Amino acid sequence: MPAIGGEEVGVGRIARGSRFGFIGVTATQSSINQVFPAWAAELGLGDVRLDPVDLKLDTPPERYREVVRDIAGDSRHHGALVTTHKVRLLQAAADLFDELDPLANLTGEVSCISKRNGLLRGHAKDPITAGRSLAAFVPAGRFAGEAEVLCIGAGGSGLAISLYLATRPDAADRPRRITMVNRGVERLHECRAVHQRQEQPVPRPEFVYVANADPRVNDTLMGELPPGSLVINATGLGKDRPGSPITAEGCFPERGLVWELNYRGELDFLHQARAQETVRQLTIEDGWRYFVHGWSAVIDEAFDLNLDDSAIERLSAVATAMRS
């Protein structure tokens, strides 16, 4: 039996026929459908079935409530990971939760649903996931100089990344400016409100909010970044929807960091970055690491495992081997 956080996890803790959910736009197509059974075996979880739920972007509130009620009402359902629908699900079903963690209250979203002692609980895990993922590929001291951040897409993941960057443990290594771009201005207002509610770190980055749907404008914003800056595609373009938030003429910052949050799909943004990788001396990261950290954090919470670093590394190795 594998050791998790120094303790053995027995399959007797998990009832036969148990379920664990995944709520997304194309959840049934995700790599997690192949990875989860191997992870369950690695963690000694026994007979747990992954239950992916595909919901369209225009899903009505009652459908969200139906999904949450299904989780709450089934004693063998352990919870779910929520992607894409994190904000809308909580807006539609907030009254169905018994507890929300501080980050869920701060951000107004739920990325993890768990159950404990008969209570339905909602968590916002993305700021934690963002921190673990960024720490793995952003060099220490990167933001101690002039490097900035351009986050194209201000949904749940984009907001979570900005919250982490604004409060990085090393105050001297926080970006001086974070530009958030989103198609709709209403979401930018919501992000601004969250940033203002967040505990004010010192020094605090300057936040710039840009309502824009034109890739050529994003090209201009990217071209104005100082060398070494971080550019993020948090739009879902290239996975849930075709395309890229920049054009083929967009120029990444010299010695820049490029983070494509998607790990499957057409990945146009990722290919655009790779075309400039050598000439612009780019460090490029796709969404695979974010995927692994995101899932391990939610599984840890839902099954009350207390995963340590070595267990997470084992899960990463299992998933990466299957991806290869």
Coordinates of C-alpha atoms in Angstrom, one line a residue:
M1 CA 0.0 0.0 0.0
P2 CA 1.5 3.4 -1.0
A3 CA 2.5 5.8 1.8
I4 CA 0.7 9.2 1.5
G5 CA 2.0 11.9 3.7
G6 CA 3.6 9.3 5.9
E7 CA 0.5 7.2 6.3
E8 CA -0.9 4.2 4.5
V9 CA -4.1 4.6 2.6
G10 CA -6.3 1.6 2.8
V11 CA -8.9 0.8 0.1
G12 CA -11.4 0.2 2.9
R13 CA -11.7 3.9 3.3
I14 CA -13.3 4.1 -0.2
A15 CA -16.7 2.5 -0.7
R16 CA -17.0 0.1 -3.7
G17 CA -18.8 1.9 -6.6
S18 CA -17.6 5.3 -5.5
R19 CA -17.5 8.3 -8.0
F20 CA -15.4 11.3 -8.4
G21 CA -16.5 14.0 -10.8
F22 CA -14.9 16.2 -13.5
I23 CA -17.0 19.2 -14.6
G24 CA -15.8 20.9 -17.8
V25 CA -16.6 21.8 -21.4
T26 CA -14.9 18.7 -23.0
A27 CA -14.3 16.7 -19.8
T28 CA -15.0 13.4 -21.6
Q29 CA -12.0 14.1 -24.0
S30 CA -9.5 15.0 -21.3
S31 CA -6.3 12.9 -20.6
I32 CA -7.5 12.5 -17.0
N33 CA -9.9 9.8 -18.2
Q34 CA -6.9 7.6 -18.9
V35 CA -4.7 9.0 -16.1
F36 CA -7.2 8.8 -13.2
P37 CA -7.4 5.0 -12.9
A38 CA -3.6 4.8 -12.8
W39 CA -3.5 7.5 -10.1
A40 CA -6.3 5.7 -8.1
A41 CA -4.2 2.5 -8.2
E42 CA -1.0 4.4 -7.2
L43 CA -2.8 6.0 -4.2
G44 CA -4.6 2.8 -3.1
L45 CA -8.0 4.3 -3.6
G46 CA -9.6 1.1 -4.8
D47 CA -12.8 1.1 -6.8
V48 CA -13.4 4.8 -7.7
R49 CA -14.9 5.7 -11.1
L50 CA -14.2 9.0 -12.7
D51 CA -17.4 10.6 -13.8
P52 CA -16.8 13.4 -16.4
V53 CA -19.6 15.8 -17.1
D54 CA -19.6 18.0 -20.3
L55 CA -21.4 21.3 -19.9
K56 CA -21.7 23.9 -22.7
L57 CA -20.4 27.4 -22.1
D58 CA -24.0 28.7 -22.1
T59 CA -25.2 26.1 -19.5
P60 CA -28.3 27.4 -17.7
P61 CA -28.1 27.8 -13.9
E62 CA -30.5 25.0 -13.1
R63 CA -28.2 22.5 -14.8
Y64 CA -25.4 23.6 -12.6
R65 CA -27.6 23.1 -9.6
E66 CA -28.6 19.6 -10.8
V67 CA -25.0 18.6 -11.0
V68 CA -24.2 19.9 -7.6
R69 CA -27.2 18.2 -6.1
D70 CA -26.1 14.9 -7.6
I71 CA -22.8 15.2 -5.8
A72 CA -24.4 16.2 -2.5
G73 CA -27.0 13.6 -2.6
D74 CA -24.9 10.5 -3.4
S75 CA -23.1 9.1 -0.4
R76 CA -20.6 7.4 -2.7
H77 CA -19.7 10.6 -4.6
H78 CA -16.5 12.2 -3.3
G79 CA -16.7 15.5 -5.1
A80 CA -15.4 17.0 -8.3
L81 CA -12.8 19.1 -10.0
V82 CA -14.4 22.0 -11.8
T83 CA -12.8 23.7 -14.8
T84 CA -14.1 26.5 -17.1
H85 CA -17.4 26.7 -15.1
K86 CA -15.8 27.7 -11.8
V87 CA -17.4 31.1 -11.5
R88 CA -20.8 30.3 -13.1
L89 CA -21.3 27.1 -11.1
L90 CA -20.8 29.0 -7.8
Q91 CA -23.1 31.8 -8.9
A92 CA -25.8 29.3 -9.7
A93 CA -25.4 27.0 -6.7
A94 CA -23.8 28.9 -3.9
D95 CA -26.7 28.2 -1.5
L96 CA -26.2 24.4 -2.0
F97 CA -22.7 24.6 -0.3
D98 CA -22.3 24.3 3.5
E99 CA -18.8 25.7 3.5
L100 CA -16.6 27.8 1.2
D101 CA -12.9 28.2 1.8
P102 CA -11.4 31.7 2.1
L103 CA -10.1 31.7 -1.5
A104 CA -13.5 30.6 -2.9
N105 CA -15.1 33.5 -1.0
L106 CA -12.4 35.9 -2.3
T107 CA -12.5 34.9 -5.9
G108 CA -16.2 33.9 -6.2
E109 CA -15.4 30.6 -7.8
V110 CA -15.1 26.9 -7.0
S111 CA -12.6 24.6 -8.6
C112 CA -12.9 21.8 -6.1
I113 CA -16.0 20.2 -4.5
S114 CA -15.4 18.0 -1.5
K115 CA -17.5 16.4 1.2
R116 CA -16.5 16.1 4.9
N117 CA -18.6 15.0 7.9
G118 CA -21.8 15.3 5.8
L119 CA -21.0 18.9 4.6
L120 CA -20.7 19.9 1.0
R121 CA -17.6 22.2 0.7
G122 CA -16.3 24.4 -2.1
H123 CA -12.6 25.3 -2.6
A124 CA -10.7 27.6 -5.0
K125 CA -7.5 25.7 -5.5
D126 CA -6.1 27.5 -8.6
P127 CA -4.0 30.1 -6.7
I128 CA -2.2 27.2 -5.0
T129 CA -1.9 25.3 -8.3
A130 CA -0.6 28.4 -10.0
G131 CA 2.1 28.9 -7.4
R132 CA 3.4 25.3 -7.6
S133 CA 3.4 25.4 -11.4
L134 CA 5.1 28.8 -11.7
A135 CA 7.7 27.9 -9.2
A136 CA 8.8 25.0 -11.4
F137 CA 9.7 27.0 -14.5
V138 CA 10.1 30.7 -13.4
P139 CA 13.7 31.4 -12.4
A140 CA 14.2 32.9 -9.0
G141 CA 14.7 36.7 -9.3
R142 CA 12.9 36.9 -12.7
F143 CA 10.7 39.7 -11.4
A144 CA 13.3 41.5 -9.3
G145 CA 14.0 43.8 -12.3
E146 CA 11.7 45.2 -15.0
A147 CA 10.0 42.0 -16.2
E148 CA 6.2 42.3 -16.3
V149 CA 3.3 39.9 -16.8
L150 CA 0.7 39.9 -19.7
C151 CA -2.2 37.6 -18.9
I152 CA -4.5 37.2 -21.9
G153 CA -7.7 35.8 -20.4
A154 CA -9.1 36.9 -17.0
G155 CA -11.2 33.8 -16.2
G156 CA -10.7 31.6 -13.2
S157 CA -7.1 30.5 -14.1
G158 CA -6.0 34.0 -15.1
L159 CA -7.3 35.6 -11.9
A160 CA -5.7 32.8 -9.8
I161 CA -2.3 33.3 -11.4
S162 CA -2.5 37.1 -10.8
L163 CA -3.4 36.5 -7.2
Y164 CA -0.4 34.3 -6.7
L165 CA 2.0 36.6 -8.5
A166 CA 0.9 39.6 -6.4
T167 CA 1.7 37.8 -3.2
R168 CA 4.8 35.8 -4.1
P169 CA 6.7 34.9 -0.9
D170 CA 9.7 37.0 -1.9
A171 CA 8.4 40.5 -2.0
A172 CA 11.4 41.7 -4.1
D173 CA 10.5 39.1 -6.7
R174 CA 7.0 40.2 -7.6
P175 CA 6.2 41.7 -11.1
R176 CA 5.9 45.5 -11.0
R177 CA 3.0 45.4 -13.5
I178 CA 0.4 42.7 -14.3
T179 CA -1.8 43.4 -17.4
M180 CA -5.1 41.5 -17.5
V181 CA -6.8 41.2 -20.9
N182 CA -10.3 40.0 -21.4
R183 CA -12.9 40.1 -24.1
G184 CA -15.6 41.4 -21.8
V185 CA -15.3 44.4 -19.5
E186 CA -17.6 42.9 -16.8
R187 CA -15.2 40.1 -16.0
L188 CA -12.4 42.7 -15.6
H189 CA -14.5 44.6 -13.1
E190 CA -14.9 41.4 -11.2
C191 CA -11.1 40.8 -11.2
R192 CA -10.5 44.4 -10.1
A193 CA -12.9 43.9 -7.2
V194 CA -11.1 40.7 -6.2
H195 CA -7.7 42.4 -6.3
Q196 CA -9.0 45.2 -4.1
R197 CA -10.4 42.7 -1.6
Q198 CA -7.1 40.7 -1.5
E199 CA -4.9 41.4 1.5
Q200 CA -2.7 44.2 0.3
P201 CA 0.9 43.0 -0.1
V202 CA 3.8 45.5 0.0
P203 CA 5.1 46.1 -2.6
R204 CA 1.9 45.6 -4.7
P205 CA 2.0 45.2 -8.5
E206 CA 0.3 47.7 -10.6
F207 CA -2.7 46.1 -12.2
V208 CA -3.8 47.2 -15.7
Y209 CA -7.1 46.0 -17.1
V210 CA -7.7 45.9 -20.9
A211 CA -11.0 45.0 -22.5
N212 CA -10.1 43.6 -25.9
A213 CA -11.0 40.9 -28.4
D214 CA -8.7 41.9 -31.2
P215 CA -5.5 39.7 -31.5
R216 CA -3.7 42.7 -33.1
V217 CA -4.1 44.7 -29.9
N218 CA -2.7 41.8 -27.9
D219 CA 0.2 41.8 -30.3
T220 CA 0.8 45.5 -29.5
L221 CA 0.6 44.9 -25.7
M222 CA 3.0 42.0 -26.0
G223 CA 5.4 44.0 -28.1
E224 CA 5.6 46.7 -25.4
L225 CA 6.7 44.3 -22.7
P226 CA 10.3 44.6 -21.3
P227 CA 12.7 41.7 -21.9
G228 CA 12.2 38.7 -19.7
S229 CA 8.5 39.3 -19.2
L230 CA 5.9 36.5 -18.9
V231 CA 3.1 36.1 -21.4
I232 CA 0.2 33.8 -20.6
N233 CA -2.6 32.4 -22.8
A234 CA -5.4 31.8 -20.3
T235 CA -8.2 32.2 -22.8
G236 CA -9.0 28.6 -23.7
L237 CA -8.3 29.5 -27.4
G238 CA -6.6 26.5 -28.9
K239 CA -8.5 24.0 -26.8
D240 CA -12.2 24.8 -26.1
R241 CA -12.3 27.2 -29.1
P242 CA -10.1 27.4 -32.2
G243 CA -7.5 30.1 -32.7
S244 CA -5.0 32.1 -30.7
P245 CA -5.3 35.4 -28.8
I246 CA -2.4 36.8 -30.9
T247 CA -1.6 36.9 -34.6
A248 CA 1.3 35.2 -36.4
E249 CA 2.9 38.7 -36.5
G250 CA 2.9 39.0 -32.7
C251 CA 6.4 39.3 -31.2
F252 CA 7.2 37.7 -27.8
P253 CA 9.6 39.6 -25.5
E254 CA 13.3 38.8 -25.7
R255 CA 14.3 36.1 -23.2
G256 CA 10.6 35.9 -22.3
L257 CA 8.6 33.3 -20.5
V258 CA 5.6 31.9 -22.4
W259 CA 2.9 29.9 -20.6
E260 CA 0.2 28.2 -22.7
L261 CA -2.3 26.9 -20.1
N262 CA -3.7 24.4 -22.5
Y263 CA -2.0 21.0 -23.0
R264 CA -4.3 19.5 -25.6
G265 CA -6.1 20.8 -28.7
E266 CA -4.7 22.7 -31.7
L267 CA -2.5 24.8 -29.3
D268 CA -1.9 27.6 -31.9
F269 CA -0.4 30.0 -29.3
L270 CA 2.1 27.3 -28.2
H271 CA 3.2 26.8 -31.9
Q272 CA 3.5 30.6 -32.4
A273 CA 5.8 30.7 -29.4
R274 CA 7.9 27.7 -30.6
A275 CA 8.4 29.4 -33.9
Q276 CA 10.2 32.2 -32.1
E277 CA 11.8 30.1 -29.4
T278 CA 15.4 30.3 -30.7
V279 CA 15.5 33.8 -32.1
R280 CA 13.8 35.4 -29.0
Q281 CA 15.5 33.0 -26.5
L282 CA 12.1 32.0 -25.0
T283 CA 11.3 29.6 -22.2
I284 CA 8.1 27.9 -23.1
E285 CA 5.7 25.9 -20.8
D286 CA 2.5 24.2 -21.8
G287 CA -0.4 23.4 -19.4
W288 CA 0.7 19.9 -18.5
R289 CA 2.4 20.7 -15.2
Y290 CA -0.7 22.9 -14.3
F291 CA -2.9 19.9 -15.1
V292 CA -1.0 17.6 -12.8
H293 CA -0.8 20.0 -9.9
G294 CA -4.4 21.0 -10.3
W295 CA -5.7 17.5 -10.2
S296 CA -3.4 16.3 -7.4
A297 CA -4.5 19.3 -5.2
V298 CA -8.2 18.5 -5.8
I299 CA -7.8 14.7 -5.3
D300 CA -5.8 15.4 -2.1
E301 CA -8.7 17.5 -0.8
A302 CA -11.6 15.3 -1.9
F303 CA -10.1 12.1 -0.5
D304 CA -8.4 13.6 2.5
L305 CA -5.0 12.2 1.7
N306 CA -2.5 14.7 2.9
L307 CA -0.2 14.1 -0.1
D308 CA 3.4 15.0 0.4
D309 CA 5.9 16.1 -2.2
S310 CA 7.1 12.6 -3.0
A311 CA 3.5 11.4 -3.6
I312 CA 2.9 14.3 -6.0
E313 CA 6.1 13.5 -7.8
R314 CA 5.0 9.9 -8.2
L315 CA 1.6 11.0 -9.7
S316 CA 3.4 13.4 -12.0
A317 CA 5.7 10.5 -13.2
V318 CA 2.7 8.2 -13.8
A319 CA 0.9 10.9 -15.8
T320 CA 3.9 11.9 -17.8
A321 CA 4.7 8.3 -18.7
M322 CA 1.1 7.8 -19.9
R323 CA 1.3 11.1 -21.9
S324 CA 4.5 9.9 -23.6

